[in-house]
Short mmCIF file of C-alpha atoms in Angstrom, two decimals:
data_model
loop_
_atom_site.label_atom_id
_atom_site.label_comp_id
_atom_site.label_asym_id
_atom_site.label_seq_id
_atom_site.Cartn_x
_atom_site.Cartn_y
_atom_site.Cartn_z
CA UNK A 1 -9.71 -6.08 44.75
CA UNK A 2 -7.58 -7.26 41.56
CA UNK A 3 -4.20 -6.52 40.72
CA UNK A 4 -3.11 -7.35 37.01
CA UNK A 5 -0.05 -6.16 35.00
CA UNK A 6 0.20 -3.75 31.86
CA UNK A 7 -0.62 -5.47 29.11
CA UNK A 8 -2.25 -8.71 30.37
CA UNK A 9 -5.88 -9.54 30.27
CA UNK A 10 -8.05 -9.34 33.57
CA UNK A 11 -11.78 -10.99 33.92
CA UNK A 12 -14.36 -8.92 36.55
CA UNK A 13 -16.39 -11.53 37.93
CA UNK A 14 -20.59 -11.13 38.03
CA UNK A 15 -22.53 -14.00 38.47
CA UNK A 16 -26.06 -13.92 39.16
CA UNK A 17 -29.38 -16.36 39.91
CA UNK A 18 -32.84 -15.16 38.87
CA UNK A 19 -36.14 -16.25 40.91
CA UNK A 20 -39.54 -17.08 40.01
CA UNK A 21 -40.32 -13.33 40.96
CA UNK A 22 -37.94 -12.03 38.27
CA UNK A 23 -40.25 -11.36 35.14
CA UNK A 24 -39.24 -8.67 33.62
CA UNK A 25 -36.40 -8.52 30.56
CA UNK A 26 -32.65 -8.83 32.05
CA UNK A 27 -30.56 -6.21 31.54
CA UNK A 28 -26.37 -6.20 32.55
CA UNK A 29 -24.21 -3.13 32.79
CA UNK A 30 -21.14 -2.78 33.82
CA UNK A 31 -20.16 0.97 34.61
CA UNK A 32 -16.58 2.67 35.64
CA UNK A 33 -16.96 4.82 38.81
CA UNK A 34 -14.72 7.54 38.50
CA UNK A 35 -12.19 8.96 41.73
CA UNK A 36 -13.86 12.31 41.71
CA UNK A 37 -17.37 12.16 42.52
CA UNK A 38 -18.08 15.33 41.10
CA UNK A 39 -17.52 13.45 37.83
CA UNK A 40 -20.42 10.93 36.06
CA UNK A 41 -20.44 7.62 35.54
CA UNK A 42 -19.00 5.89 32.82
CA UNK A 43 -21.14 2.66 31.18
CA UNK A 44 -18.23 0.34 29.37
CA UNK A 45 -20.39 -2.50 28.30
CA UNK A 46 -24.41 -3.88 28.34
CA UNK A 47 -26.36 -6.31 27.62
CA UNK A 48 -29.97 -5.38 27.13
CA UNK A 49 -33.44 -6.70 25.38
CA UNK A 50 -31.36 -9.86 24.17
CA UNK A 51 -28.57 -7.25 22.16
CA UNK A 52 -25.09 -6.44 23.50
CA UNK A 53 -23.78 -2.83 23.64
CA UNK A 54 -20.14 -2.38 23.93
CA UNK A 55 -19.39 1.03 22.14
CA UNK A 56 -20.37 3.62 25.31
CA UNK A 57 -16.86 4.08 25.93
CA UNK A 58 -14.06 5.01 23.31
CA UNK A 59 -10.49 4.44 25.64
CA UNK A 60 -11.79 0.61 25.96
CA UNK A 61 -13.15 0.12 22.25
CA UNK A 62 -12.57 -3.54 21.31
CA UNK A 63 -10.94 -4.67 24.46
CA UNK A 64 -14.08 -5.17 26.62
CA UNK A 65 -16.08 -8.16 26.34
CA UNK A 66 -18.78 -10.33 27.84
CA UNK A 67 -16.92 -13.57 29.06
CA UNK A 68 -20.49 -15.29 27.96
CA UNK A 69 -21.62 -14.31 24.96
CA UNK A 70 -25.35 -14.92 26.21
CA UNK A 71 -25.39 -13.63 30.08
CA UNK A 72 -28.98 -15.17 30.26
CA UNK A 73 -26.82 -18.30 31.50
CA UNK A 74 -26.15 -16.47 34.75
CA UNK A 75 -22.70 -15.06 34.27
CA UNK A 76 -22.81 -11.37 33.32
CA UNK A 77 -18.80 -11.30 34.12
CA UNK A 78 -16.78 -9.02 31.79
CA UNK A 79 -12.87 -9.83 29.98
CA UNK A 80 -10.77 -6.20 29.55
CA UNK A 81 -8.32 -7.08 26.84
CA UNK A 82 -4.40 -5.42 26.78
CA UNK A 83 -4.73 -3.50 29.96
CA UNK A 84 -3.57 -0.20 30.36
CA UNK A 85 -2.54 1.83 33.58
CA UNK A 86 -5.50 3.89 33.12
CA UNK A 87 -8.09 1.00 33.14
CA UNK A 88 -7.37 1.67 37.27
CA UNK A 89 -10.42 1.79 38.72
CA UNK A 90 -13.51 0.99 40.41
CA UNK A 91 -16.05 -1.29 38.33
CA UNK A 92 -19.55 -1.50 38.96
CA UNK A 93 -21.86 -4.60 37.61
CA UNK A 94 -25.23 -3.88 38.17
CA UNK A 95 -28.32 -6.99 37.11
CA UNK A 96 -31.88 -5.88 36.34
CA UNK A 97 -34.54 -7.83 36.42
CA UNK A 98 -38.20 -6.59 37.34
CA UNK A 99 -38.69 -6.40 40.04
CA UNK A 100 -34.96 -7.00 41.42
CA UNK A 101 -32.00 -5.09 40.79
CA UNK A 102 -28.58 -6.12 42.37
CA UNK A 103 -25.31 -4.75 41.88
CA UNK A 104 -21.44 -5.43 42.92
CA UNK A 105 -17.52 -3.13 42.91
CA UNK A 106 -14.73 -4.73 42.04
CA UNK A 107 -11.32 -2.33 42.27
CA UNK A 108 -9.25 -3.15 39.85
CA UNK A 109 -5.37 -2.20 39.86
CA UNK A 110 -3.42 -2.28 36.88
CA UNK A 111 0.32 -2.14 37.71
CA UNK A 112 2.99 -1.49 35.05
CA UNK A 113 6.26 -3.83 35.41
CA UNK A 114 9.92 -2.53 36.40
CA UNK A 115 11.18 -1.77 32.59
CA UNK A 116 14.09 -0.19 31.35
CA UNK A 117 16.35 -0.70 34.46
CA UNK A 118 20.15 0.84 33.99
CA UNK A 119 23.11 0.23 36.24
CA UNK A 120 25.74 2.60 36.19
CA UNK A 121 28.89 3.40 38.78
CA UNK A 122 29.19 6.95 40.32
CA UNK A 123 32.73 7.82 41.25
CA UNK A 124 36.26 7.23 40.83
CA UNK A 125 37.57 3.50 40.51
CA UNK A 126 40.62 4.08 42.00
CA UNK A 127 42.06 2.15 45.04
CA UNK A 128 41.02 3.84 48.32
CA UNK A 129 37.93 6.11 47.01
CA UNK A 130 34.77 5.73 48.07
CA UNK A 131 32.02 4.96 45.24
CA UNK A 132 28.43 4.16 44.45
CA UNK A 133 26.71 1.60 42.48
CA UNK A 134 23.44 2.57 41.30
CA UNK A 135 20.03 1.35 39.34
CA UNK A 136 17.07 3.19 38.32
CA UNK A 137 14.21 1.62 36.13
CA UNK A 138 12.60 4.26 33.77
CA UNK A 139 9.27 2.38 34.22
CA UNK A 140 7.15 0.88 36.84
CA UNK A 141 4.50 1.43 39.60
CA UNK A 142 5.27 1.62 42.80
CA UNK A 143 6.10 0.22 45.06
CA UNK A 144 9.69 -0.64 43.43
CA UNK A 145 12.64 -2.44 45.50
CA UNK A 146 15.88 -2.83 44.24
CA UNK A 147 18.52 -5.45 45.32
CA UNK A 148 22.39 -5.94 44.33
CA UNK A 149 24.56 -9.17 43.89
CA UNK A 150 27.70 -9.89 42.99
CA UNK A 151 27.96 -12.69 40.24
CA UNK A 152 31.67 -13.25 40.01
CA UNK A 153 34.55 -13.56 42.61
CA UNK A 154 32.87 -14.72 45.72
CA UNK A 155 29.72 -13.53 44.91
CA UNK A 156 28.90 -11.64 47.85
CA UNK A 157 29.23 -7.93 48.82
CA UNK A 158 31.78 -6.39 50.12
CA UNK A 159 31.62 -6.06 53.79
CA UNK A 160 31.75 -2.17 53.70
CA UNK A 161 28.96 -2.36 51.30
CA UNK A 162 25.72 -0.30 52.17
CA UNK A 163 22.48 -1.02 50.27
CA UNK A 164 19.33 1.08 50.05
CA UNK A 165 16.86 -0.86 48.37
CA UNK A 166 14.15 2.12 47.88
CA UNK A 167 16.86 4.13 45.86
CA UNK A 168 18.83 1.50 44.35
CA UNK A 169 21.75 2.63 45.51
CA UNK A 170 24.91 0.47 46.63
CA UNK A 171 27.62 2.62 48.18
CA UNK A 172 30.98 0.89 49.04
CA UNK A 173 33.89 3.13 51.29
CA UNK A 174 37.71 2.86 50.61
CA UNK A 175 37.52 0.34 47.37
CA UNK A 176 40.28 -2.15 47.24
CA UNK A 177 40.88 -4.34 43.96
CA UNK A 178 39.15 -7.31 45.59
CA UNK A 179 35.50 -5.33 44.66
CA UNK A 180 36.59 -5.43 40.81
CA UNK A 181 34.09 -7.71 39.52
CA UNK A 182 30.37 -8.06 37.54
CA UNK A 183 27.31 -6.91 39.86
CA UNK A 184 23.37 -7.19 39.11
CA UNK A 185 20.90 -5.02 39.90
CA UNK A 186 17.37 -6.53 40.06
CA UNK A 187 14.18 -4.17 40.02
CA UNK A 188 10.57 -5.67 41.38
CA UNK A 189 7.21 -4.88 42.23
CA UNK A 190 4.41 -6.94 42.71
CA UNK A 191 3.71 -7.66 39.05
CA UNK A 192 7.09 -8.45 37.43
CA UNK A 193 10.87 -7.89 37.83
CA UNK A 194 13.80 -6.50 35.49
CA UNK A 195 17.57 -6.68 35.75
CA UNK A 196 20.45 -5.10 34.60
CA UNK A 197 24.37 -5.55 34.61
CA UNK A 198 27.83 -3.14 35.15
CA UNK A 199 31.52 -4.37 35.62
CA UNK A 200 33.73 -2.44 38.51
CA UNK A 201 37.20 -2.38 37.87
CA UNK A 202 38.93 -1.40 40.69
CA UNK A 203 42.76 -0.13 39.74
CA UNK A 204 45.29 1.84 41.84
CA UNK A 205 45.67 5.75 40.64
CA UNK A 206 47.33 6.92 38.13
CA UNK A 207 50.58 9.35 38.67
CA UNK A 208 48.79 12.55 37.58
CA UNK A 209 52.21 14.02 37.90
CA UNK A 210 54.18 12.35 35.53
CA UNK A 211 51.32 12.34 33.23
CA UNK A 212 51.40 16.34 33.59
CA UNK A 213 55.03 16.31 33.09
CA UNK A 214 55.01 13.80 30.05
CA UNK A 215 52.04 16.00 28.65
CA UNK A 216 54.14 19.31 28.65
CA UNK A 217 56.96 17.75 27.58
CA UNK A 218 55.48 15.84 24.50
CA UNK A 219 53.65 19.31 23.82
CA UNK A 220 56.84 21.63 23.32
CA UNK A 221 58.70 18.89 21.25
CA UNK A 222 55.48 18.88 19.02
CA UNK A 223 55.65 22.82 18.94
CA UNK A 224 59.48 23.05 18.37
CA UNK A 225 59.11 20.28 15.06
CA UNK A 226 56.64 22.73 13.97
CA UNK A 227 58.89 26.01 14.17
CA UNK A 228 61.43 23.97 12.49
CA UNK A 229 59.53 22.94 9.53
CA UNK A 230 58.16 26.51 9.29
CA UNK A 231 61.95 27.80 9.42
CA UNK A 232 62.76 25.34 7.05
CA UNK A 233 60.36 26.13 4.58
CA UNK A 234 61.33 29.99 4.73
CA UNK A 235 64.42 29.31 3.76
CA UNK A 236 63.88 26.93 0.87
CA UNK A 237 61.40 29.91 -0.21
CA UNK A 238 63.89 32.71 -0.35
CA UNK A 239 66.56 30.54 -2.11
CA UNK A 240 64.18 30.13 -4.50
CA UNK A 241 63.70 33.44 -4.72
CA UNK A 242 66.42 34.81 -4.85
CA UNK A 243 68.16 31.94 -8.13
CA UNK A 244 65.22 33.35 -9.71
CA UNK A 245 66.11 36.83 -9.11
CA UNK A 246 69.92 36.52 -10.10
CA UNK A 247 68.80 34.10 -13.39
CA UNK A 248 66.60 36.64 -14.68
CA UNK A 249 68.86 39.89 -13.88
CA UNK A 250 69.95 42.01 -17.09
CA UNK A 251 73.27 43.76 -17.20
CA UNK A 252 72.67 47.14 -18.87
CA UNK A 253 76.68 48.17 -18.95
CA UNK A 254 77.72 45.44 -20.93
CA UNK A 255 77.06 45.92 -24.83
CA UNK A 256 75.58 43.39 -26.86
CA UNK A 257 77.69 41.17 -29.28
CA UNK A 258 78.14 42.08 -32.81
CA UNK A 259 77.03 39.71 -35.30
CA UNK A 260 78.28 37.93 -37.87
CA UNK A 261 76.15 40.02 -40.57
CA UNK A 262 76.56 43.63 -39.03
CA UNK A 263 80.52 43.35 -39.20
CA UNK A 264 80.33 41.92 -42.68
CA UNK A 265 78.49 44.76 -43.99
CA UNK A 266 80.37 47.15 -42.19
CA UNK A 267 83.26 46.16 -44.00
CA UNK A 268 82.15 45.46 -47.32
CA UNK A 269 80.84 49.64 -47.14
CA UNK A 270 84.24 50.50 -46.26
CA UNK A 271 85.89 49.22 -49.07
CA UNK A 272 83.73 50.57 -51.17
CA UNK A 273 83.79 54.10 -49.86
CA UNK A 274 87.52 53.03 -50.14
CA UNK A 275 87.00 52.37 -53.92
CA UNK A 276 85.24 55.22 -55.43
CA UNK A 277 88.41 57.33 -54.69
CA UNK A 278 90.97 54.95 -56.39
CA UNK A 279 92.74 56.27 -59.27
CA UNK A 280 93.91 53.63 -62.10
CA UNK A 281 97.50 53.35 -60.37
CA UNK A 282 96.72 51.75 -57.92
CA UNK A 283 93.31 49.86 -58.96
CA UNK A 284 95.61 46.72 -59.28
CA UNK A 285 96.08 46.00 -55.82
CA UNK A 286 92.79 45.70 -54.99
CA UNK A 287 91.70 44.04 -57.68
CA UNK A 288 93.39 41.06 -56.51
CA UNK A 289 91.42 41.33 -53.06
CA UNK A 290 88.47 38.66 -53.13
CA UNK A 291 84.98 39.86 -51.81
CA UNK A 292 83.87 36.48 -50.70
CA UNK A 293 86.47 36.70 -47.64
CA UNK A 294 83.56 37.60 -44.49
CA UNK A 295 85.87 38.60 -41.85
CA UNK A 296 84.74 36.62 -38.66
CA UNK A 297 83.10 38.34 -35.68
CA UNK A 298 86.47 38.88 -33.69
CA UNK A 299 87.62 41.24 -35.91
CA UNK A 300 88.25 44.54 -35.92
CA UNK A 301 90.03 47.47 -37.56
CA UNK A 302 92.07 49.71 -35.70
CA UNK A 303 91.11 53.23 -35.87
CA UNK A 304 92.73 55.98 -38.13
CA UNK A 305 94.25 52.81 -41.08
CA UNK A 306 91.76 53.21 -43.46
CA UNK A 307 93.22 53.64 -46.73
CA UNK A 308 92.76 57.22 -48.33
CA UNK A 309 92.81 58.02 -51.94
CA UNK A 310 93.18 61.60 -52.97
CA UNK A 311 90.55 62.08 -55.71
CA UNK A 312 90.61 60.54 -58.89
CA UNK A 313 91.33 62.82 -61.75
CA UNK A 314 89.96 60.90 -64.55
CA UNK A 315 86.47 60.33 -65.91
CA UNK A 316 87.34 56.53 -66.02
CA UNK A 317 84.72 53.38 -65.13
CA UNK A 318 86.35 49.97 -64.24
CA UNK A 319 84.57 46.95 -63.32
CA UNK A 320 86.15 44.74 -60.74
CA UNK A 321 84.05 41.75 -59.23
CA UNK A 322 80.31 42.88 -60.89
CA UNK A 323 81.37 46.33 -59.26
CA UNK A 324 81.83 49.15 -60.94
CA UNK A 325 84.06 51.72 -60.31
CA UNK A 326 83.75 55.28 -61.55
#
């Protein structure tokens, strides 16, 4: 029997001696003798008629080789290249040689090494709980056995420590702060090992009440600053609104001013309505009234002291100012 590791290289072992009997051509094959019988044999490799033959079977194409290229020396032994968990198996090297024919098994074992190996912590780190260290590798035949250390403080387990070493598992009851501390896990088999690392830190609990409490309080401050700034910001908005409204609003029972131009030309038509009914008597008075005086936009005549002329009884034109009066 022959026990290699994934991935290494194993030699199968088939030696021979030939007799003066022994004339016929030698021929070596080496065949793979499957677990279920009901299932044929499967020829890897042979040497025949001076000519090797090594493509019979695909899964071990270019990693099966004659150790000696010429097995006429004696040694029809084989090299398997890169091994692979399903190279397991039972090997068969069988020698011909009219008239004798001998043949030998080898079982060969191809083991894959621990690989991928995590440690992690299950359960609380809190003074006075109980907790469990484990490791698991994700690869790696069996039979695996796993063992803890500690690596700092005193470097040895606590003394209510339990270890299983089939599981992996390192359970320690009522932690104190003297398990805080780096542990390593190491996986093995019979081909190879594989570690891994994890820290405990072992505190006393936390006050879950006053965290509650300071939770609950910190969360109705944050929601009373919030209805403030929303209050605030409803009141800035209707100010707003409201200058805007009042900046904008018209007055409909207040009359517009009267301008500068309209009073002007109100006056200028009264004194000539005034005019065309003056009579040469009195024509002299207001000839001596300039035109050119605009009276400003304050004033006003009074009702009822517009000047009346009874109507003129002559057929008479003046001129006054570029106006003429008829």
């Amino acid at each position: 029997m022959v026990e290699k590791a994934q991935g290494e290289k194993v030699t199968l072992l088939c030696t021979f001696t030939e007799s003066q009997e022994d004339l016929g051509p030698l021929d070596v094959e080496w065949v793979l003798i499957p677990l279920d019988n009901r299932k044929k044999e499967q020829t890897i490799i042979m040497y025949s008629v001076d000519r090797i033959y090594n493509n019979y079977y695909e899964a071990m194409n270019g990693r099966v080789q004659f150790t000696n290229p010429d097995p006429r020396s004696g040694d029809g032994s084989i090299d398997i290249l890169n091994l692979k968990s399903t190279d397991t198996g039972t090997y068969q090297c069988r020698v011909k040689k009219a008239p004798a024919v001998e043949s030998q098994k080898i079982q060969l074992t191809v083991l894959v090494k621990p690989a991928r190996t995590k440690c992690y912590i299950e359960g609380s780190q809190e003074t006075g709980r109980d907790l469990t260290l484990k490791c698991v590798s994700q690869e790696g035949s069996p039979l695996l056995s796993y063992n803890w250390r500690k690596l700092t403080g005193t470097q040895e387990l606590p003394v209510t420590s339990l270890l299983n070493k089939d599981t992996g598992e390192l359970s320690l009851k009522n932690a104190s702060e003297e398990y805080s501390g780096t542990y390593s896990c190491v996986a093995a088999n019979r081909v190879g090992t594989d570690d891994c690392f994890v820290v405990l830190n072992v505190t006393p609990p936390i006050n879950t009440a006053g965290t509650i409490a300071g939770a609950v309080i910190g969360t109705l401050l944050g929601l009373f600053l919030l209805a403030f700034l929303v209050f605030c910001c409803c009141k800035k908005r209707k100010e707003k609104k409201y200058e805007k409204e009042v900046h904008h609003d018209i007055r409909e029972d207040v009359p517009p001013p009267k301008s500068r131009t309209s009073t002007a030309r109100s006056y200028i038509g009264s004194n000539r309505s005034s005019l065309g009914s003056m009579s040469p008597s009195n024509m002299e008075g207001y000839a001596k009234t300039p035109y050119n005086q605009v009276p400003s936009e304050d004033f006003e005549r009074p009702s009822g002291q517009n000047p009346s002329f009874p109507p003129s009884k002559y057929d008479l034109a003046y001129k006054i100012h570029d106006i003429t009066v008829v």
